[in-house]
Coordinates of C-alpha atoms in Angstrom, one line a residue:
Chain A
M1 CA 0.0 0.0 0.0
E2 CA 1.4 3.3 -1.0
P3 CA 1.5 5.6 2.0
N4 CA 0.1 9.1 1.8
Q5 CA 2.6 11.8 2.1
P6 CA 2.1 14.8 4.4
Q7 CA 0.8 17.7 2.5
K8 CA 2.7 20.3 4.5
K9 CA 5.9 19.9 6.4
I10 CA 5.0 19.9 10.0
T11 CA 7.9 21.0 12.0
R12 CA 8.5 20.2 15.7
R13 CA 7.8 23.8 16.5
T14 CA 4.4 23.6 14.8
L15 CA 3.6 20.5 16.7
L16 CA 4.6 21.9 20.0
G17 CA 2.8 25.1 19.3
G18 CA -0.3 23.1 18.3
A19 CA -0.1 21.0 21.4
A20 CA -0.1 24.1 23.5
T21 CA -3.5 25.0 22.2
A22 CA -4.7 21.8 23.7
A23 CA -7.0 21.3 20.7
V24 CA -6.9 18.0 19.0
A25 CA -6.9 17.2 15.2
V26 CA -5.9 14.3 13.3
V27 CA -2.9 15.0 11.1
Q28 CA -0.5 12.7 9.3
T29 CA 3.1 12.6 9.9
S30 CA 5.8 10.2 8.7
F31 CA 8.5 8.7 10.6
A32 CA 12.1 8.3 9.4
R33 CA 11.9 4.5 9.9
G34 CA 11.0 3.1 6.5
R35 CA 8.6 5.0 4.3
S36 CA 5.4 4.3 6.3
A37 CA 3.3 7.2 7.1
V38 CA 1.5 7.0 10.4
A39 CA -1.7 8.8 11.3
V40 CA -1.4 10.0 14.9
Q41 CA -3.6 12.0 17.2
I42 CA -1.6 15.0 18.1
G43 CA -2.7 18.3 19.4
I44 CA -2.9 20.8 16.5
D45 CA -5.3 23.6 15.7
E46 CA -7.1 23.2 12.5
K47 CA -6.3 26.8 11.7
T48 CA -2.6 26.0 11.4
I49 CA -3.3 23.6 8.6
L50 CA -6.0 25.7 7.0
T51 CA -5.4 26.5 3.3
E52 CA -7.1 28.9 0.9
D53 CA -8.9 26.2 -0.9
P54 CA -9.4 22.8 0.8
T55 CA -10.4 21.2 -2.5
K56 CA -6.8 21.7 -3.8
Q57 CA -5.0 19.9 -1.0
M58 CA -5.3 16.4 0.4
G59 CA -7.0 16.2 3.7
V60 CA -5.9 14.4 6.9
P61 CA -6.5 10.6 7.0
P62 CA -8.9 8.8 9.3
G63 CA -8.0 8.8 13.0
K64 CA -8.7 6.5 15.9
V65 CA -11.0 8.9 17.7
G66 CA -13.1 11.6 16.2
T67 CA -12.6 15.2 17.2
R68 CA -14.7 18.3 17.5
S69 CA -13.8 21.0 15.0
T70 CA -11.4 23.5 16.7
F71 CA -13.6 26.2 15.2
E72 CA -16.3 25.2 17.7
K73 CA -15.7 26.6 21.1
L74 CA -18.1 24.5 23.2
A75 CA -17.2 24.4 26.9
K76 CA -18.7 23.7 30.3
N77 CA -17.9 26.4 32.9
P78 CA -16.6 24.7 36.0
S79 CA -16.7 25.8 39.6
D80 CA -15.3 23.9 42.5
I81 CA -18.3 21.7 42.8
S82 CA -20.1 21.7 39.4
S83 CA -19.7 22.3 35.7
R84 CA -22.6 23.5 33.6
S85 CA -23.7 22.4 30.1
P86 CA -23.7 25.2 27.4
L87 CA -27.4 24.8 26.6
Q88 CA -27.3 27.8 24.2
D89 CA -24.8 25.9 21.9
F90 CA -26.8 22.7 21.5
Y91 CA -29.1 21.4 18.8
G92 CA -31.6 18.6 19.2
I93 CA -32.0 16.8 22.5
I94 CA -28.9 14.7 23.1
T95 CA -26.1 16.3 25.1
P96 CA -22.7 15.4 23.9
S97 CA -21.2 13.2 26.6
D98 CA -18.2 15.4 27.2
L99 CA -20.5 18.4 27.7
H100 CA -22.9 16.7 30.2
F101 CA -23.1 18.8 33.3
E102 CA -21.1 17.7 36.4
R103 CA -22.0 17.9 40.0
H104 CA -20.1 15.8 42.5
H105 CA -19.4 16.1 46.2
N106 CA -15.7 15.3 46.5
G107 CA -14.2 15.0 43.0
V108 CA -14.2 12.3 40.3
P109 CA -12.8 9.0 41.5
A110 CA -10.7 6.7 39.4
I111 CA -12.2 3.2 39.5
D112 CA -10.7 0.1 37.9
P113 CA -13.6 -1.6 36.0
A114 CA -11.9 -5.0 36.6
K115 CA -12.1 -4.4 40.3
Y116 CA -15.5 -2.9 40.3
E117 CA -18.2 -4.5 42.5
L118 CA -21.8 -3.7 43.3
T119 CA -22.9 -5.2 46.6
I120 CA -26.7 -5.6 47.4
H121 CA -27.6 -6.5 51.0
G122 CA -30.0 -5.7 53.8
L123 CA -33.6 -6.9 53.6
V124 CA -32.9 -9.4 50.8
E125 CA -33.0 -13.2 50.6
R126 CA -29.6 -13.5 49.1
P127 CA -26.9 -10.7 49.7
M128 CA -24.9 -10.6 46.4
I129 CA -21.9 -9.1 44.8
F130 CA -22.0 -8.3 41.1
S131 CA -18.9 -7.5 39.0
L132 CA -19.2 -5.2 35.9
V133 CA -19.1 -8.3 33.7
D134 CA -21.9 -9.8 35.8
L135 CA -24.1 -6.7 35.3
K136 CA -23.5 -6.7 31.6
R137 CA -24.7 -10.3 31.3
F138 CA -28.2 -9.4 32.5
P139 CA -30.9 -8.4 30.0
S140 CA -30.2 -4.7 29.2
V141 CA -32.4 -1.7 28.7
S142 CA -31.8 1.7 27.1
R143 CA -33.7 4.9 27.7
I144 CA -33.3 8.5 26.6
A145 CA -34.0 10.8 29.6
F146 CA -32.8 14.0 31.1
L147 CA -30.8 14.4 34.3
E148 CA -31.1 17.6 36.1
C149 CA -29.6 18.9 39.4
S150 CA -32.4 20.1 41.7
G151 CA -30.3 23.2 42.5
N152 CA -30.5 24.5 39.0
F153 CA -31.6 28.1 39.1
R154 CA -29.5 31.2 39.1
T155 CA -30.3 34.8 38.5
G156 CA -29.2 38.3 39.6
K157 CA -27.8 39.9 36.5
E158 CA -28.6 40.6 32.9
T159 CA -25.5 39.0 31.3
M160 CA -26.4 35.4 32.1
S161 CA -26.7 32.7 29.4
P162 CA -28.9 29.6 29.6
Q163 CA -25.8 27.8 30.7
E164 CA -25.4 30.1 33.7
I165 CA -29.1 30.2 34.5
C166 CA -29.9 26.5 34.3
G167 CA -26.9 24.6 32.8
L168 CA -27.2 21.7 35.3
T169 CA -29.4 19.7 33.0
S170 CA -28.3 17.4 30.3
Q171 CA -29.8 14.4 28.3
S172 CA -28.3 11.1 27.3
E173 CA -29.3 7.7 26.2
W174 CA -28.5 5.5 29.3
T175 CA -28.0 1.8 29.0
G176 CA -27.8 -0.8 31.8
V177 CA -29.8 -3.4 33.7
K178 CA -33.1 -2.7 35.2
L179 CA -32.8 -2.5 39.0
S180 CA -36.0 -4.7 39.2
T181 CA -34.0 -7.5 37.5
L182 CA -31.4 -7.3 40.3
F183 CA -34.1 -7.0 42.9
R184 CA -35.5 -10.3 41.7
E185 CA -32.0 -11.9 41.7
V186 CA -31.3 -11.0 45.3
G187 CA -34.9 -11.6 46.4
V188 CA -36.0 -8.3 47.9
K189 CA -38.1 -9.0 51.0
P190 CA -41.7 -7.8 51.2
N191 CA -40.9 -5.5 54.2
A192 CA -38.2 -3.6 52.3
S193 CA -39.6 -0.1 51.7
W194 CA -36.5 2.0 51.1
F195 CA -33.0 1.4 49.8
L196 CA -29.8 3.2 50.4
A197 CA -27.6 3.9 47.3
E198 CA -24.0 4.6 48.1
G199 CA -21.3 5.9 45.7
G200 CA -17.6 4.8 45.7
D201 CA -16.3 8.4 45.6
A202 CA -14.5 10.3 48.3
A203 CA -17.8 11.7 49.5
R204 CA -19.4 8.2 49.6
M205 CA -22.5 10.0 48.4
T206 CA -25.7 8.4 49.9
R207 CA -29.4 8.8 49.2
S208 CA -32.4 6.9 50.5
I209 CA -34.8 5.8 47.7
P210 CA -38.2 4.3 48.0
V211 CA -38.1 0.7 46.8
S212 CA -41.1 1.3 44.5
K213 CA -38.8 3.4 42.3
G214 CA -36.4 0.5 42.1
W215 CA -39.2 -1.8 40.9
N216 CA -40.7 0.8 38.6
D217 CA -38.0 2.3 36.3
A218 CA -34.6 2.5 37.9
I219 CA -31.6 1.5 35.8
I220 CA -28.2 0.4 37.0
A221 CA -26.5 2.1 34.1
Y222 CA -23.1 1.3 32.6
A223 CA -23.3 3.1 29.3
Q224 CA -24.1 6.6 28.1
N225 CA -24.7 7.6 24.5
G226 CA -23.3 4.3 23.1
E227 CA -20.1 4.0 25.1
A228 CA -19.1 3.3 28.7
I229 CA -20.3 6.0 31.1
R230 CA -17.7 8.8 31.4
P231 CA -15.8 9.2 34.7
E232 CA -17.5 12.5 35.4
Q233 CA -20.9 10.7 35.0
G234 CA -20.1 7.7 37.3
Y235 CA -17.8 5.3 35.5
P236 CA -18.1 2.4 35.5
V237 CA -21.7 2.2 37.0
R238 CA -24.2 4.6 38.3
L239 CA -27.8 4.5 39.4
F240 CA -30.2 6.3 37.0
L241 CA -33.6 7.3 38.2
P242 CA -35.6 8.8 35.3
G243 CA -37.3 12.2 36.1
W244 CA -35.8 12.4 39.7
E245 CA -33.5 15.1 41.1
G246 CA -30.0 14.5 39.8
N247 CA -28.2 13.6 43.0
T248 CA -30.5 10.6 43.6
S249 CA -28.9 9.0 40.5
V250 CA -25.9 8.1 42.6
K251 CA -22.7 7.9 40.6
W252 CA -19.8 5.3 41.0
L253 CA -22.4 3.1 42.6
R254 CA -20.9 0.5 44.9
R255 CA -23.6 -0.5 47.4
L256 CA -27.4 -0.9 47.7
E257 CA -28.8 -1.7 51.1
L258 CA -32.5 -2.6 51.5
G259 CA -34.2 -1.4 54.6
D260 CA -37.6 -0.5 56.1
A261 CA -37.0 3.3 56.7
P262 CA -35.0 6.1 55.1
W263 CA -31.6 6.8 56.5
H264 CA -31.9 10.6 56.5
T265 CA -28.4 11.1 55.1
R266 CA -26.8 14.6 55.0
E267 CA -27.7 14.9 51.3
E268 CA -31.5 14.4 52.0
T269 CA -31.7 16.5 55.2
S270 CA -29.3 19.5 55.4
K271 CA -29.0 19.6 51.6
Y272 CA -31.5 19.0 48.7
T273 CA -34.4 20.1 50.9
E274 CA -36.4 23.4 50.5
G275 CA -38.2 25.8 52.6
I276 CA -41.9 26.1 52.0
K277 CA -44.9 27.9 53.7
D278 CA -45.3 28.0 57.5
G279 CA -41.6 27.5 58.1
K280 CA -41.8 23.9 56.9
I281 CA -38.9 22.2 55.1
R282 CA -39.9 19.9 52.2
Q283 CA -37.9 16.6 52.1
F284 CA -37.7 13.8 49.5
S285 CA -38.7 16.1 46.6
F286 CA -37.8 13.6 44.1
D287 CA -39.7 14.6 41.0
I288 CA -38.2 17.4 38.8
D289 CA -40.9 20.0 38.1
A290 CA -41.7 20.8 34.5
R291 CA -39.5 23.5 33.0
S292 CA -38.6 25.2 29.8
I293 CA -36.2 27.8 28.6
I294 CA -35.6 29.6 25.3
T295 CA -32.0 28.8 24.3
F296 CA -32.1 31.0 21.2
P297 CA -32.3 34.0 21.1
A298 CA -30.7 34.2 24.5
Y299 CA -27.7 36.0 26.0
P300 CA -25.1 36.5 24.6
A301 CA -26.8 36.3 21.1
Q302 CA -27.5 39.4 19.1
I303 CA -30.4 39.1 16.6
Q304 CA -31.4 41.0 13.4
K305 CA -34.8 42.2 12.2
G306 CA -36.8 39.6 10.2
W307 CA -37.6 36.0 10.7
I308 CA -36.2 34.3 13.7
E309 CA -36.7 30.7 14.8
I310 CA -37.1 30.8 18.6
R311 CA -35.6 27.6 19.9
G312 CA -35.6 26.0 23.3
L313 CA -35.8 23.0 25.6
A314 CA -38.7 21.8 27.7
W315 CA -39.0 18.8 30.1
S316 CA -40.8 17.3 33.0
G317 CA -39.9 14.7 35.6
R318 CA -43.5 13.7 35.9
G319 CA -44.1 12.5 32.4
K320 CA -44.2 13.9 28.9
V321 CA -44.3 17.5 27.8
F322 CA -47.8 18.3 26.7
K323 CA -47.3 21.7 25.2
V324 CA -45.0 24.6 25.1
E325 CA -46.2 28.2 24.7
V326 CA -44.1 31.2 23.6
T327 CA -44.8 34.9 24.0
T328 CA -43.0 37.5 22.0
D329 CA -44.9 40.5 23.5
A330 CA -43.8 40.2 27.2
G331 CA -46.7 37.9 28.1
K332 CA -49.7 39.7 26.5
S333 CA -50.3 36.8 24.2
W334 CA -49.0 33.3 24.0
Q335 CA -48.7 31.0 20.9
Q336 CA -48.2 27.3 20.9
A337 CA -44.7 26.2 19.8
Q338 CA -43.9 23.3 17.6
L339 CA -42.5 20.2 19.5
Q340 CA -39.9 18.2 17.7
E341 CA -40.5 14.5 17.8
P342 CA -39.8 12.3 19.6
V343 CA -41.6 13.7 22.7
L344 CA -40.4 11.2 25.3
D345 CA -41.4 10.5 28.8
K346 CA -39.1 12.4 31.3
A347 CA -37.0 13.8 28.5
H348 CA -35.8 17.1 27.1
V349 CA -37.9 18.1 24.2
R350 CA -36.9 20.6 21.5
F351 CA -39.4 23.3 20.8
R352 CA -39.5 25.9 18.0
H353 CA -41.5 29.0 17.2
L354 CA -41.2 31.3 14.1
W355 CA -41.2 35.0 14.9
Q356 CA -40.8 38.1 12.8
W357 CA -39.0 40.7 14.8
N358 CA -39.7 44.2 13.8
G359 CA -36.8 45.8 15.8
A360 CA -39.0 46.9 18.7
T361 CA -37.9 46.4 22.3
T362 CA -39.8 43.4 23.8
E363 CA -39.5 40.4 26.1
I364 CA -39.8 36.8 25.0
M365 CA -40.4 33.7 27.2
S366 CA -41.6 30.1 27.1
R367 CA -43.8 28.1 29.5
V368 CA -44.3 24.4 29.4
T369 CA -47.4 22.3 30.4
D370 CA -46.7 18.7 31.2
E371 CA -49.1 15.8 30.8
T372 CA -50.2 16.1 34.5
G373 CA -51.6 19.6 33.7
Y374 CA -48.8 21.4 35.6
V375 CA -48.0 24.8 34.1
Q376 CA -44.5 26.2 34.6
P377 CA -44.9 29.1 37.0
T378 CA -43.4 32.6 37.0
F379 CA -40.8 33.6 39.5
A380 CA -43.4 35.6 41.4
Q381 CA -45.8 32.7 41.5
L382 CA -43.2 30.4 42.9
I383 CA -42.1 32.8 45.6
D384 CA -45.7 33.3 46.5
A385 CA -46.5 29.6 46.6
R386 CA -43.5 28.6 48.7
G387 CA -43.2 31.7 50.9
S388 CA -39.4 31.3 50.5
D389 CA -36.9 33.0 48.3
G390 CA -35.5 30.2 46.2
G391 CA -33.5 27.1 47.0
Y392 CA -33.9 23.7 45.4
H393 CA -36.5 22.8 42.8
F394 CA -36.9 26.3 41.4
N395 CA -38.1 26.2 37.9
P396 CA -39.5 29.6 36.9
I397 CA -40.2 31.0 33.5
T398 CA -37.0 32.6 32.1
V399 CA -37.6 36.1 30.6
W400 CA -35.3 37.4 27.8
Q401 CA -35.2 41.1 27.1
I402 CA -34.8 42.0 23.4
K403 CA -33.1 45.4 23.0
A404 CA -33.6 47.7 20.0
D405 CA -30.1 46.9 18.7
G406 CA -30.9 43.1 18.9
R407 CA -28.9 42.3 21.9
V408 CA -30.6 39.8 24.3
F409 CA -30.3 39.9 28.0
N410 CA -31.7 37.9 31.0
K411 CA -34.3 39.7 33.0
P412 CA -32.9 39.3 36.5
E413 CA -35.3 38.6 39.3
N414 CA -35.1 40.4 42.6
F415 CA -33.4 37.6 44.5
R416 CA -32.2 38.1 48.1
Chain B
M1 CA -51.1 13.2 -14.4
L2 CA -47.8 11.4 -14.4
I3 CA -47.4 12.1 -10.7
K4 CA -50.8 10.8 -10.0
Q5 CA -50.0 7.5 -11.8
H6 CA -46.8 7.1 -9.7
L7 CA -48.8 7.7 -6.6
I8 CA -51.3 5.0 -7.5
Q9 CA -48.5 2.6 -8.4
G10 CA -46.9 3.4 -5.1
L11 CA -50.1 2.7 -3.2
V12 CA -50.5 -0.6 -5.0
V13 CA -47.0 -1.7 -4.0
L14 CA -47.6 -0.5 -0.4
T15 CA -50.9 -2.3 -0.1
G16 CA -49.3 -5.4 -1.6
L17 CA -46.6 -5.3 1.1
F18 CA -49.1 -5.0 3.8
S19 CA -51.3 -7.8 2.5
L20 CA -48.3 -10.1 2.5
N21 CA -47.8 -9.4 6.1
A22 CA -51.5 -9.5 7.0
Q23 CA -50.9 -11.5 10.2
Y24 CA -48.2 -9.2 11.5
V25 CA -49.2 -6.1 13.6
P26 CA -45.9 -4.4 14.3
N27 CA -47.1 -1.9 16.9
Q28 CA -48.5 -4.2 19.5
Q29 CA -46.5 -3.9 22.6
S30 CA -46.1 -7.6 23.1
D31 CA -44.0 -7.7 20.0
R32 CA -41.5 -5.1 21.2
L33 CA -41.2 -5.7 24.9
V34 CA -39.9 -8.7 26.7
R35 CA -42.7 -9.9 28.8
P36 CA -41.9 -10.0 32.4
D37 CA -43.2 -13.6 32.8
S38 CA -40.8 -14.6 30.1
L39 CA -37.8 -13.7 32.2
P40 CA -36.3 -16.4 34.4
V41 CA -36.7 -15.8 38.1
R42 CA -33.0 -15.9 38.5
F43 CA -30.0 -15.7 36.2
W44 CA -27.4 -17.0 38.7
F45 CA -25.0 -14.2 37.9
G46 CA -22.8 -12.7 40.6
R47 CA -21.7 -14.3 43.8
P48 CA -22.9 -14.4 47.4
A49 CA -21.8 -11.5 49.7
T50 CA -20.4 -12.8 53.0
S51 CA -21.3 -11.1 56.2
E52 CA -17.6 -10.1 56.6
H53 CA -17.6 -8.4 53.2
I54 CA -20.8 -6.5 54.0
A55 CA -19.4 -5.4 57.4
R56 CA -16.4 -4.0 55.7
L57 CA -18.6 -1.7 53.5
N58 CA -21.6 -1.0 55.6
D59 CA -21.1 1.8 58.1
D60 CA -24.3 3.8 57.5
V61 CA -26.3 5.0 60.5
R62 CA -30.1 5.6 60.8
P63 CA -31.9 8.0 63.2
D64 CA -33.1 5.0 65.3
G65 CA -29.4 4.3 66.0
L66 CA -29.2 1.2 63.7
G67 CA -25.6 1.1 62.4
L68 CA -24.0 3.1 65.2
P69 CA -20.7 1.5 66.3
S70 CA -19.5 0.9 69.8
G71 CA -17.3 3.6 71.2
E72 CA -17.8 7.0 72.8
G73 CA -16.5 10.5 73.0
V74 CA -17.0 13.9 74.7
A75 CA -16.9 17.5 73.5
T76 CA -13.5 18.4 75.1
Q77 CA -11.8 15.6 73.1
G78 CA -13.8 16.8 70.0
A79 CA -12.6 20.4 70.4
V80 CA -9.0 19.4 70.1
L81 CA -9.7 17.3 67.0
F82 CA -11.8 20.0 65.5
A83 CA -9.1 22.6 65.8
A84 CA -6.6 20.3 64.2
K85 CA -8.6 18.7 61.4
C86 CA -11.7 20.8 60.7
A87 CA -11.3 24.5 61.6
A88 CA -9.2 25.1 58.4
C89 CA -12.4 24.8 56.4
H90 CA -15.2 25.4 58.9
G91 CA -13.6 28.2 60.9
E92 CA -12.6 28.4 64.5
G93 CA -15.4 26.9 66.6
G94 CA -17.3 25.9 63.4
T95 CA -18.4 29.5 62.7
G96 CA -17.8 29.4 58.9
G97 CA -15.2 29.1 56.2
T98 CA -14.8 27.5 52.8
G99 CA -16.6 24.4 54.0
G100 CA -19.5 26.4 55.5
A101 CA -20.6 27.2 59.1
L102 CA -21.7 24.3 61.4
V103 CA -22.9 26.3 64.4
V104 CA -25.9 28.6 64.9
K105 CA -24.9 32.2 64.9
P106 CA -26.8 35.5 64.4
A107 CA -27.4 36.4 60.7
A108 CA -25.1 39.0 59.1
P109 CA -27.0 42.2 58.3
G110 CA -29.1 41.8 55.2
K111 CA -28.4 38.0 55.0
R112 CA -30.3 34.9 55.9
T113 CA -29.5 32.9 58.9
E114 CA -27.2 30.2 57.8
K115 CA -28.6 26.7 57.7
V116 CA -26.5 24.7 60.1
I117 CA -26.6 21.7 62.4
G118 CA -28.4 23.4 65.3
N119 CA -31.2 25.0 63.2
Y120 CA -31.7 22.8 60.2
W121 CA -30.5 19.2 60.7
P122 CA -33.4 17.0 61.7
Y123 CA -31.3 14.1 63.2
A124 CA -28.1 14.1 65.2
T125 CA -27.2 10.6 63.9
T126 CA -26.7 12.2 60.5
V127 CA -23.8 14.3 61.9
F128 CA -22.1 11.1 63.0
D129 CA -22.8 9.3 59.7
Y130 CA -21.6 12.2 57.5
I131 CA -18.3 12.8 59.5
Q132 CA -17.6 9.1 59.5
R133 CA -18.3 8.8 55.8
A134 CA -16.8 11.9 54.2
M135 CA -14.7 14.0 56.7
P136 CA -12.2 15.4 56.9
F137 CA -12.7 16.5 53.3
N138 CA -9.0 15.9 52.4
E139 CA -8.7 12.7 54.4
P140 CA -12.1 11.0 54.3
G141 CA -12.6 7.8 56.2
S142 CA -9.5 8.4 58.4
L143 CA -11.3 8.9 61.8
T144 CA -11.9 6.2 64.4
P145 CA -15.4 5.7 65.9
N146 CA -14.2 7.3 69.1
E147 CA -13.0 10.4 67.2
V148 CA -16.3 10.6 65.3
Y149 CA -18.3 10.4 68.6
A150 CA -16.0 13.1 70.1
L151 CA -16.4 15.5 67.1
T152 CA -20.2 14.9 67.1
A153 CA -20.3 15.7 70.8
Y154 CA -18.3 18.9 70.2
L155 CA -20.6 20.1 67.4
L156 CA -23.8 19.2 69.3
T157 CA -22.4 21.1 72.3
A158 CA -21.4 24.1 70.2
N159 CA -25.0 24.2 68.9
K160 CA -26.3 24.0 72.5
L161 CA -28.1 20.7 71.8
I162 CA -26.4 18.6 74.5
D163 CA -24.6 19.4 77.7
E164 CA -20.8 19.6 77.4
K165 CA -20.4 16.8 79.9
T166 CA -22.5 14.4 77.8
V167 CA -20.7 11.2 77.0
L168 CA -21.8 10.5 73.4
N169 CA -22.3 6.8 72.4
A170 CA -24.8 4.8 70.5
N171 CA -27.4 5.2 73.2
T172 CA -27.1 8.9 74.0
L173 CA -26.7 9.9 70.4
R174 CA -29.9 8.4 69.1
S175 CA -31.9 10.1 71.9
V176 CA -30.7 13.6 71.0
K177 CA -33.7 15.8 70.0
M178 CA -33.1 18.2 67.1
P179 CA -35.1 21.5 67.0
A180 CA -35.6 21.3 63.2
Q181 CA -37.0 17.8 63.1
P182 CA -40.7 18.8 63.5
L183 CA -40.3 21.2 60.5
F184 CA -39.6 18.4 58.0
V185 CA -42.4 17.2 55.8
P186 CA -42.2 14.8 52.9
D187 CA -43.0 16.1 49.4
D188 CA -46.7 15.2 48.7
R189 CA -47.0 16.9 45.3
K190 CA -48.2 14.6 42.5
G191 CA -48.4 16.9 39.5
G192 CA -51.4 18.7 38.3
P193 CA -52.1 22.5 38.2
D194 CA -51.1 23.3 41.8
I195 CA -48.0 25.4 42.3
R196 CA -46.5 24.6 45.6

């Protein structure tokens, strides 16, 4: 086989310079040994191999791993404890795995899949240990569903993108074994009403889950979007509870204990609980309330007069999205948006609405109704209903201000 | 006209296909799903977990005291440990730092009262469970049961929930009453038009 020759001499300096950009592209280089050309993955910016006319120059050969174009600047924005998905940069409903939001409680552990074990014990007939190989032998199931952190609302300034307002939601196809299959394997006893899920991370994250959720639709997931779950998402195995607040889908899952009462762990008492009326504190708020957000046009976009396709995401932890309405006149009138099929249960749905902008200042927003009849509330409605000023499970309508020059800004709420 | 002919031909072909498969109704759920009663009761994958194996992993603690180990500690011992291992993140006396405050204190002007052990945690056993499981942040799982009892005693004392002389052990810890406990209610929302 005649080897391809590099189209452009790549000097060591170029390579090093490219590597420093930390972007990855597949380029071809040849080694002195023999005449064989070897395609390697090295860090190089596409701009450095850009030519006037790509049709007049051979391209780079196939690589072992595909890469994102270095012209695309997609990024999560990490803090010490979380990293948010760039919702404004997405199309469709699947979140690229490397842009799935992250929230963990003491970093991402490194777990050897060959040593991985899931132990199930407590109120069961047969306490068992399952290796990763064991789990993959069971009948499998796949499901497209969102995962959202229940602490997913921020406001306070105009210059906030969808990523900053509610970037702690993402969607994947999850594959694994149904927890009900494992429940049958270990023989869950009739008096078991709760189970404790424990992670194998440095926080040994724990949540108490009603056994009914385990029988109903819980998945012991080992794959995400067609490949093994990423370390940030729980490699090699996580619990996945469709529609429930993200932290209950315990990552790096190492142990399930069946019991007859909840454990009241730190993450279900002092955290992930919210103040409601009469000074009460609501606990075990598992379902994610229906929510929608316009992701275009949204800060930092700037629009031009004429036709604009308003685009966004809508979802509900209690079932399917029934409809999404959009207003382009600051709430005076609402029109029903188009929903892109498939409209899946407990899943992000893409909505669209065509709008002809005449250049006037206005406000645009979306509100979702789910199949239970729940209508996404305004910020004021939520504050009024809860008698509190925020916290977990806050899902208000997001208002975008359109300025006369086409710039788009978040309308910040008065938030103590 | 031509288009119409093509359409008609297409319809004939389609109808033909369907008639060939007249017995097959592809949208019935029973075709697409594995019926639960078709699954074996057991697959016999995995291996039994011995009681020794479970004991190595299982250190969780419930409000009724289930899971609390033997051992004991008092606040004065906990104070020494806290200064050495915890104050860097939680502040002197647990009054606040990068890891948050742990002890009730007056709210700063214009701010909310911080949610801490003394005003927000419903069960004292959770303090023990969380320290044992996850603290210190940079050295999780390094404390002995006696040290965890001592630190728990110190934090409960600092929040004025127990007397500083209290010897904390499995019996005394599970009987500590927390002021926030009656405030907790389970979520009872089931969807529908209510905003709550």
